[in-house]
mmCIF file of C-alpha atoms and ligand atoms in Angstrom:
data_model
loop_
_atom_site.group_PDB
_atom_site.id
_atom_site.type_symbol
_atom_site.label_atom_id
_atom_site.label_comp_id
_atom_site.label_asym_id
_atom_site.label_seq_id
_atom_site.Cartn_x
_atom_site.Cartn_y
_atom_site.Cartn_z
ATOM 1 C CA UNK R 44 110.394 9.235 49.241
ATOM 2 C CA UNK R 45 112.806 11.808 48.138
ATOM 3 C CA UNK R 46 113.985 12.175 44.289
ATOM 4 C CA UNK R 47 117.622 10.686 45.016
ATOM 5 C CA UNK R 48 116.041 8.546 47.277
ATOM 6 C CA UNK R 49 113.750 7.385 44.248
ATOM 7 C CA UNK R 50 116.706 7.707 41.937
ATOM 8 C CA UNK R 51 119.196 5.460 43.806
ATOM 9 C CA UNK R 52 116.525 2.421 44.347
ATOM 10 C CA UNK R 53 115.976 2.588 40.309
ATOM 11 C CA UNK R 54 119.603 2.982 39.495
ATOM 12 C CA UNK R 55 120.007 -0.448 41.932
ATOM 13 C CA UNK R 56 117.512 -2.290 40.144
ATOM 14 C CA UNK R 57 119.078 -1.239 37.030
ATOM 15 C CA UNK R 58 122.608 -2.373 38.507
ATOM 16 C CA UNK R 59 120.573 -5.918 38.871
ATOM 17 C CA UNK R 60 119.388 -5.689 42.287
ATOM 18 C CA UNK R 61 115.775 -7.424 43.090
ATOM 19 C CA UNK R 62 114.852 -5.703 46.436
ATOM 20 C CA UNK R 63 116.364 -2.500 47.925
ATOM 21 C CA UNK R 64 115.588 -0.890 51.013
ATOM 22 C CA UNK R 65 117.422 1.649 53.292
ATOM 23 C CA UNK R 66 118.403 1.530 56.819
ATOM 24 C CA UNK R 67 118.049 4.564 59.513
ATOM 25 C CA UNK R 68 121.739 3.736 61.282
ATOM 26 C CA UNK R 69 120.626 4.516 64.086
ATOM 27 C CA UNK R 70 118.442 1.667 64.173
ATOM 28 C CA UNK R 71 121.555 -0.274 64.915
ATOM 29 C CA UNK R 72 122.773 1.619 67.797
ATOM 30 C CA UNK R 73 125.074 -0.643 69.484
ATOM 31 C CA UNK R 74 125.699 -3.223 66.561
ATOM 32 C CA UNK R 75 129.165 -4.943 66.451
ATOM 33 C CA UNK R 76 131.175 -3.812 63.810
ATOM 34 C CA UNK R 77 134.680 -4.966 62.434
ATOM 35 C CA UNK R 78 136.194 -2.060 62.949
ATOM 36 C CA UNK R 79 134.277 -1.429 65.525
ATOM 37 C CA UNK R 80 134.251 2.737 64.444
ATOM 38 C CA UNK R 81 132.937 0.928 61.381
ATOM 39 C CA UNK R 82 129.476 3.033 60.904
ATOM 40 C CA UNK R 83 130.889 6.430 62.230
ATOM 41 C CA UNK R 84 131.187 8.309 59.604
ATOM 42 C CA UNK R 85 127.830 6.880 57.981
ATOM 43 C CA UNK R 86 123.994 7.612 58.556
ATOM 44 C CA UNK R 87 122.229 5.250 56.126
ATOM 45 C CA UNK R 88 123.165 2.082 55.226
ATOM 46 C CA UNK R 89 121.442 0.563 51.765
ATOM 47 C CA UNK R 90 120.263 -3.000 52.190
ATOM 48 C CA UNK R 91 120.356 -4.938 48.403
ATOM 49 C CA UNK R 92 119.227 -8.637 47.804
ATOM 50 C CA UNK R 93 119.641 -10.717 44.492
ATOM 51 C CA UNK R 94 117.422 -13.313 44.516
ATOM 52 C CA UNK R 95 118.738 -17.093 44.123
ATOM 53 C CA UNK R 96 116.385 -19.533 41.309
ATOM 54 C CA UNK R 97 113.653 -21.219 43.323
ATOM 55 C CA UNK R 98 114.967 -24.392 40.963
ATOM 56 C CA UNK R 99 118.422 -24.686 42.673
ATOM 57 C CA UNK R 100 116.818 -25.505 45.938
ATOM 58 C CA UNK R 101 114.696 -27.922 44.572
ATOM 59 C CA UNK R 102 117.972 -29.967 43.975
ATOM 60 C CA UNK R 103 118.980 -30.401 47.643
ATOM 61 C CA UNK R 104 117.864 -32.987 49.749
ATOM 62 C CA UNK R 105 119.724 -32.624 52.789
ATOM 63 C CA UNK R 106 123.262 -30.835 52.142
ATOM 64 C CA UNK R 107 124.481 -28.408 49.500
ATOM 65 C CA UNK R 108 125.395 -29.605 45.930
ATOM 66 C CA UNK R 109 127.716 -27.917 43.897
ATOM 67 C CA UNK R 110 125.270 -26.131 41.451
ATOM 68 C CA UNK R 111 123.721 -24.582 44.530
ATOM 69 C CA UNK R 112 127.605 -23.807 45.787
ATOM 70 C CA UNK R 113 128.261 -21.566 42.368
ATOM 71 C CA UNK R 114 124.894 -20.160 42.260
ATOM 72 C CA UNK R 115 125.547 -19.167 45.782
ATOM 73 C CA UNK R 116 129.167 -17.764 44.873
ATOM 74 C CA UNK R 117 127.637 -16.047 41.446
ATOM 75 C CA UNK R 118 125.167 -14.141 43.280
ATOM 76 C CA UNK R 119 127.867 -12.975 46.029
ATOM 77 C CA UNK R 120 129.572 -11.541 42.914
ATOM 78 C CA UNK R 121 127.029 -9.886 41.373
ATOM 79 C CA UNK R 122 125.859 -8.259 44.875
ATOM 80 C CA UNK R 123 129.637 -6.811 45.555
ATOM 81 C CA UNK R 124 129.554 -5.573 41.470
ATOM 82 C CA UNK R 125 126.542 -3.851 42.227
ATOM 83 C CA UNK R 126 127.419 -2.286 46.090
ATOM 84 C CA UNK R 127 130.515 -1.038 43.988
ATOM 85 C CA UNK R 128 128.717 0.213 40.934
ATOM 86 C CA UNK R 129 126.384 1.971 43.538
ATOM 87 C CA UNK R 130 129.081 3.554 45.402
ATOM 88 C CA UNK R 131 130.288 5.292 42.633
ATOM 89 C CA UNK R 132 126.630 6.736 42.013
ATOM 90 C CA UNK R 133 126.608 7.992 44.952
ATOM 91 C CA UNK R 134 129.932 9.687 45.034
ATOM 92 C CA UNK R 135 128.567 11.004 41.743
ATOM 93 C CA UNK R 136 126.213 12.497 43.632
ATOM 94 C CA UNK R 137 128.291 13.943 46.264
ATOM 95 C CA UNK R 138 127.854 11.421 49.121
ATOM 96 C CA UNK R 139 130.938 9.223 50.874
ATOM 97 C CA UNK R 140 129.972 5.489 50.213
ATOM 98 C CA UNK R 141 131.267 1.973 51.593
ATOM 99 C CA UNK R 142 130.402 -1.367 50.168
ATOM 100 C CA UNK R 143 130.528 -4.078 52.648
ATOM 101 C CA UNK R 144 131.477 -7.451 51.042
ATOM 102 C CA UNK R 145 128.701 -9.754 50.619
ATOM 103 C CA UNK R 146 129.959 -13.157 52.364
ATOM 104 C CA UNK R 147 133.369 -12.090 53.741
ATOM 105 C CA UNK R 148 133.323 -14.106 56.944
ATOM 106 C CA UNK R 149 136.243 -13.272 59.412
ATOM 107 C CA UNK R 150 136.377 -16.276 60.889
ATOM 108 C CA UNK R 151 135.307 -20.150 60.091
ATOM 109 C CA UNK R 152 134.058 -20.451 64.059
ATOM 110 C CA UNK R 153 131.470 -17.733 64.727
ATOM 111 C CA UNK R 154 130.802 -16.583 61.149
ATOM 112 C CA UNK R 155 131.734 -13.100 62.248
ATOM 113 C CA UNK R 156 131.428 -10.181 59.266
ATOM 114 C CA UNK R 157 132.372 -6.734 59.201
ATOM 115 C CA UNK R 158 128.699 -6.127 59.747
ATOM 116 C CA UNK R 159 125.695 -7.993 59.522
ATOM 117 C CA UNK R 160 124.063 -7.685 56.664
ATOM 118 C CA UNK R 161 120.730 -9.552 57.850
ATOM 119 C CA UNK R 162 120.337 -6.845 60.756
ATOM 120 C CA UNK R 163 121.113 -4.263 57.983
ATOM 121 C CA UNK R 164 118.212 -6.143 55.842
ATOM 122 C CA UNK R 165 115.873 -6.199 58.879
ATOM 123 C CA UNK R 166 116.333 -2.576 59.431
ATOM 124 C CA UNK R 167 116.205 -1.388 55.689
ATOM 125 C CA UNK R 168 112.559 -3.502 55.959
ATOM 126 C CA UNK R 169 114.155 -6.237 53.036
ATOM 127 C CA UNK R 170 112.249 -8.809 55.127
ATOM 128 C CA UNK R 171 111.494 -10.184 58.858
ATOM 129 C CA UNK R 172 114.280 -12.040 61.025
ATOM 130 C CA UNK R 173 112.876 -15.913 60.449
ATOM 131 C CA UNK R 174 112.683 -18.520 63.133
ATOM 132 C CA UNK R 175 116.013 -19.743 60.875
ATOM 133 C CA UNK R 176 118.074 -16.696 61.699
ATOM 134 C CA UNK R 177 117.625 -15.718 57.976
ATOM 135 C CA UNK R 178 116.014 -12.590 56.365
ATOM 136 C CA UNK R 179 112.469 -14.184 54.566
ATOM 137 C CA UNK R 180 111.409 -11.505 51.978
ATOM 138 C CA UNK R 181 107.545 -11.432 51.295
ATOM 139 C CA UNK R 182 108.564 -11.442 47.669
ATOM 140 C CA UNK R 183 111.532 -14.029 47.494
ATOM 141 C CA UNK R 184 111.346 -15.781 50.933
ATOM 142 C CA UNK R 185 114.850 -16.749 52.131
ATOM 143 C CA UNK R 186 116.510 -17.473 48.709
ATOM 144 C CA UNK R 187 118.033 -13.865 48.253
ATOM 145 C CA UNK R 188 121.740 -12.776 48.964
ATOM 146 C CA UNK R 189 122.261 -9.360 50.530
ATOM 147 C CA UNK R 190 124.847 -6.717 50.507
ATOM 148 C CA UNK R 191 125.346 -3.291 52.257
ATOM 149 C CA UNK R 192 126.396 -0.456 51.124
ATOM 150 C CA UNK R 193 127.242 2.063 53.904
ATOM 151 C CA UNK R 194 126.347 6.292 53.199
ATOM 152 C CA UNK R 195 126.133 9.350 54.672
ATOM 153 C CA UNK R 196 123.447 10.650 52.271
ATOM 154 C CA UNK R 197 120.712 11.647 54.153
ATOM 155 C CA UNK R 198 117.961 8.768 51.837
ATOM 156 C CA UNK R 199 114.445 8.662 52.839
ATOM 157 C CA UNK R 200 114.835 5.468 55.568
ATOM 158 C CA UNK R 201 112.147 2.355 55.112
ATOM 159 C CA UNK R 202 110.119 0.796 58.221
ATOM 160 C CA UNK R 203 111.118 -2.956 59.492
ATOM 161 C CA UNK R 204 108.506 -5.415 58.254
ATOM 162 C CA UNK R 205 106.207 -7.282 60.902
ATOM 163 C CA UNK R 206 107.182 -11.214 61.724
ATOM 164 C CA UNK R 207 105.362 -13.070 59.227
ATOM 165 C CA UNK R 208 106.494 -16.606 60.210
ATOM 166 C CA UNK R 209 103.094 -17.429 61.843
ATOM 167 C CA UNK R 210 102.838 -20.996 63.224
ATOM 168 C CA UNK R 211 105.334 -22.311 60.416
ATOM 169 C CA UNK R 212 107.862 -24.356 61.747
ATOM 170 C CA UNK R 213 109.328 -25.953 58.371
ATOM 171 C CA UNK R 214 112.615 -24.717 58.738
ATOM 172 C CA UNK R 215 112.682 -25.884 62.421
ATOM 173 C CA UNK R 216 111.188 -29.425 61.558
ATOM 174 C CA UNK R 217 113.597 -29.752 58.743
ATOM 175 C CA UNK R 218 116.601 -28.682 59.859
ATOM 176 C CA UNK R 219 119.229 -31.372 58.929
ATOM 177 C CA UNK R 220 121.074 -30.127 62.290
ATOM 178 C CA UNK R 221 118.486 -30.020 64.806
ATOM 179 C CA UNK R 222 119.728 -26.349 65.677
ATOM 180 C CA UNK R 223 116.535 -24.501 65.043
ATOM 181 C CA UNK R 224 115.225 -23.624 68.438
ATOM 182 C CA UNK R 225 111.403 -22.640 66.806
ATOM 183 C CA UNK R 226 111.514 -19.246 68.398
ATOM 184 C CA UNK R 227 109.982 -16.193 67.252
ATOM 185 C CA UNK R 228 110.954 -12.033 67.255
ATOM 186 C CA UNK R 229 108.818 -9.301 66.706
ATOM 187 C CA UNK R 230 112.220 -7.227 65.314
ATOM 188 C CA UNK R 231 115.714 -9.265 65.663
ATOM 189 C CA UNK R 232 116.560 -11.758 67.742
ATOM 190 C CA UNK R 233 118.988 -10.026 70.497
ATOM 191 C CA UNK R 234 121.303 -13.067 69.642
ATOM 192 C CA UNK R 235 122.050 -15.524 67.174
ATOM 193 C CA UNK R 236 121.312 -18.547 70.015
ATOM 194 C CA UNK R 237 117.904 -17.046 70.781
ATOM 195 C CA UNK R 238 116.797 -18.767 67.473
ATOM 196 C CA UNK R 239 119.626 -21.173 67.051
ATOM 197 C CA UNK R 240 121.644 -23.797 68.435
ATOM 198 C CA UNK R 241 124.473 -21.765 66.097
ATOM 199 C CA UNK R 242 127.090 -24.028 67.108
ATOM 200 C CA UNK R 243 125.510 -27.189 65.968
ATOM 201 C CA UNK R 244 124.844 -25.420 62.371
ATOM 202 C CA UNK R 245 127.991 -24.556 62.310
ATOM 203 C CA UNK R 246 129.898 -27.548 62.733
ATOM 204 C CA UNK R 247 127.759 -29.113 60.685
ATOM 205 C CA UNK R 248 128.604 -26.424 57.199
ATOM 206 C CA UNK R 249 132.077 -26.285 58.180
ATOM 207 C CA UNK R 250 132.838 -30.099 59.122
ATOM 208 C CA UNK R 251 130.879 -31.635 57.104
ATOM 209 C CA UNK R 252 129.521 -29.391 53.971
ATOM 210 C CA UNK R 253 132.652 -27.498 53.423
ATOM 211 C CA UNK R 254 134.373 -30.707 52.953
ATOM 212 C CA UNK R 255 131.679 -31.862 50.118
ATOM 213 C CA UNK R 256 133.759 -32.149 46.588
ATOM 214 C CA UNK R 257 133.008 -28.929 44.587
ATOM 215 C CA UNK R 258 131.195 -27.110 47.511
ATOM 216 C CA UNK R 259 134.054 -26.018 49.308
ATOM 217 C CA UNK R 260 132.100 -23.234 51.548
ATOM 218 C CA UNK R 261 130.191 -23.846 54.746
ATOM 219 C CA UNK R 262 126.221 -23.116 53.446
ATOM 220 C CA UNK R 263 123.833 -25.919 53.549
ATOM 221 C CA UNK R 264 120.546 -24.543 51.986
ATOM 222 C CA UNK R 265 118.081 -26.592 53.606
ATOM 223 C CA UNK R 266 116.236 -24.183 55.701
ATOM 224 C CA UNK R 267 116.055 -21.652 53.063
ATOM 225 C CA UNK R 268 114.380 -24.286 50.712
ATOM 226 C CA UNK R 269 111.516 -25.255 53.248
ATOM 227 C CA UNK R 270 110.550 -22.171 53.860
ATOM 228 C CA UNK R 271 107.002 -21.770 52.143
ATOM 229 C CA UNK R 272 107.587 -17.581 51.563
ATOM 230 C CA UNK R 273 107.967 -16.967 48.460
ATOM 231 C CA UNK R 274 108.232 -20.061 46.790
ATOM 232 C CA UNK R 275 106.570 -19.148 43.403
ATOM 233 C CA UNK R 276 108.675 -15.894 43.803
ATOM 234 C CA UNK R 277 105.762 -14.148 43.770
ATOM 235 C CA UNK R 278 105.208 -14.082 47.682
ATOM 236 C CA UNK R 279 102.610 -16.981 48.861
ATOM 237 C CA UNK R 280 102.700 -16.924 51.881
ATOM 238 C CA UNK R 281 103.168 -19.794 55.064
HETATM 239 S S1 LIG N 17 121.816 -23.903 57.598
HETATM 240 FE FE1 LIG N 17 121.326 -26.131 57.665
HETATM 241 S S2 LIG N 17 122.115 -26.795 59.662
HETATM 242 FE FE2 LIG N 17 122.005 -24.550 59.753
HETATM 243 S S3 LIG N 17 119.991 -24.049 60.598
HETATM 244 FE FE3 LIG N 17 119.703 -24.128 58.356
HETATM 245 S S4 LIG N 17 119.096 -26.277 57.914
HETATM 246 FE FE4 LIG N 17 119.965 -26.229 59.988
HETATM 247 S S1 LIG N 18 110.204 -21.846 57.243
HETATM 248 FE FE1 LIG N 18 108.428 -20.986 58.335
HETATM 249 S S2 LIG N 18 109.162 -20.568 60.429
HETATM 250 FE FE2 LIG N 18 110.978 -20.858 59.123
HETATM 251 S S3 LIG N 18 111.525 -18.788 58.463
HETATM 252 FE FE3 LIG N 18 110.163 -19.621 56.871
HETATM 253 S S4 LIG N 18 108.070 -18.929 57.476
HETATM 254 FE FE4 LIG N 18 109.442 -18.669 59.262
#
């Protein structure tokens, strides 16, 4: 790892991060963007997760409640503080930056974003692309929010990490939905319906847990709470 490779992952962590990794861009050759020129003027993107408390999860028993629905927007905020805090390190240190917001949806039907930041994740070696769609961090499991911040700093790029998911199928025995398919990628699933039946998760966040007094947003939780990674939040394993 290079010094200002070195020197941006500490000066994350300082910013509050919990796990930062970067992202060779052209790992993501061919990636939809909004717009789509998006990642042109970028080589690296930097991949930061916040985790969430392991105790908010234990809460939910099959939909969201509103303490999970402001942890959930709390962490967003803290994640776009820190991309923008970290963009201004690294036009400190001569580089052009571009924070991509944390959960800015562009549409309540496909979920579409301005770029994924779970395929950034994957990439940047965060964590493995779960049989629940979702980025499961050795250290955290699933209960981490990401963020991207977009550079054309040449940083020292990290490796993808191997499927651990094994013959776990929590998430897909749990889901509250039935829209976990129980498949399995060695890197990222080519599309969301390889792993999921997306369009019965989403009609079930947006039609039914959006609507929930004092959630107001379309998450659910459930399949990041099974999921036996990282439970402890020290990484133990399914
Ligand atoms: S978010 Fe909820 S509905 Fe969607 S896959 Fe996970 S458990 Fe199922
Ligand atoms: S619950 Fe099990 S199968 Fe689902 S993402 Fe976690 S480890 Fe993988």
């Amino acid at each position: 790892m290079t010094d200002v490779t070195k020197a941006l992952k500490q000066h994350a962590h300082s910013l509050g991060a919990d796990l930062v990794g970067v992202a060779d861009l052209a790992m993501l050759e061919g990636i939809e963007t909004t717009p789509p020129d998006l990642l042109q003027p970028f080589i690296r993107a930097v991949s930061l997760a916040v985790k969430l408390p392991t105790a908010v999860f234990e809460q939910l028993v099959d939909r969201p409640t509103p303490l999970y629905a402001q942890v959930y927007l709390n962490a967003n905020l803290l994640l776009d503080q820190i991309a923008l805090r970290l963009c201004g390190w690294l036009e400190r240190h001569g580089a052009s930056a571009f924070p991509i917001p944390a959960s800015q949806a562009l549409d309540m039907e496909d979920f579409t974003a301005h770029l994924s930041a779970k395929a950034v994740a994957n990439a940047a070696g965060i964590g493995w692309q779960g049989k629940s769609l979702l980025i499961v961090t050795p250290q955290f499991g699933p209960r981490v929010r990401l963020v991207t911040v977009l550079t054309d700093l040449p940083l020292v790029a990290d490796e993808p990490m191997k499927n651990r998911c094994g013959s776990c199928t929590n998430c897909a025995d749990a889901c509250v939905a039935q829209a976990i398919r129980n498949a399995s990628t060695a890197f990222r699933f080519d599309s969301r319906d390889e792993a999921l039946d997306f369009r019965r998760c989403a009609v079930k966040l947006v039609d039914e847990f959006r609507k929930l007094p004092l959630v107001d947003k379309p998450i659910c939780g459930i399949c990041i709470k099974v999921c036996p990674w990282g439970r402890s939040g020290s990484g133990n394993g399914a």
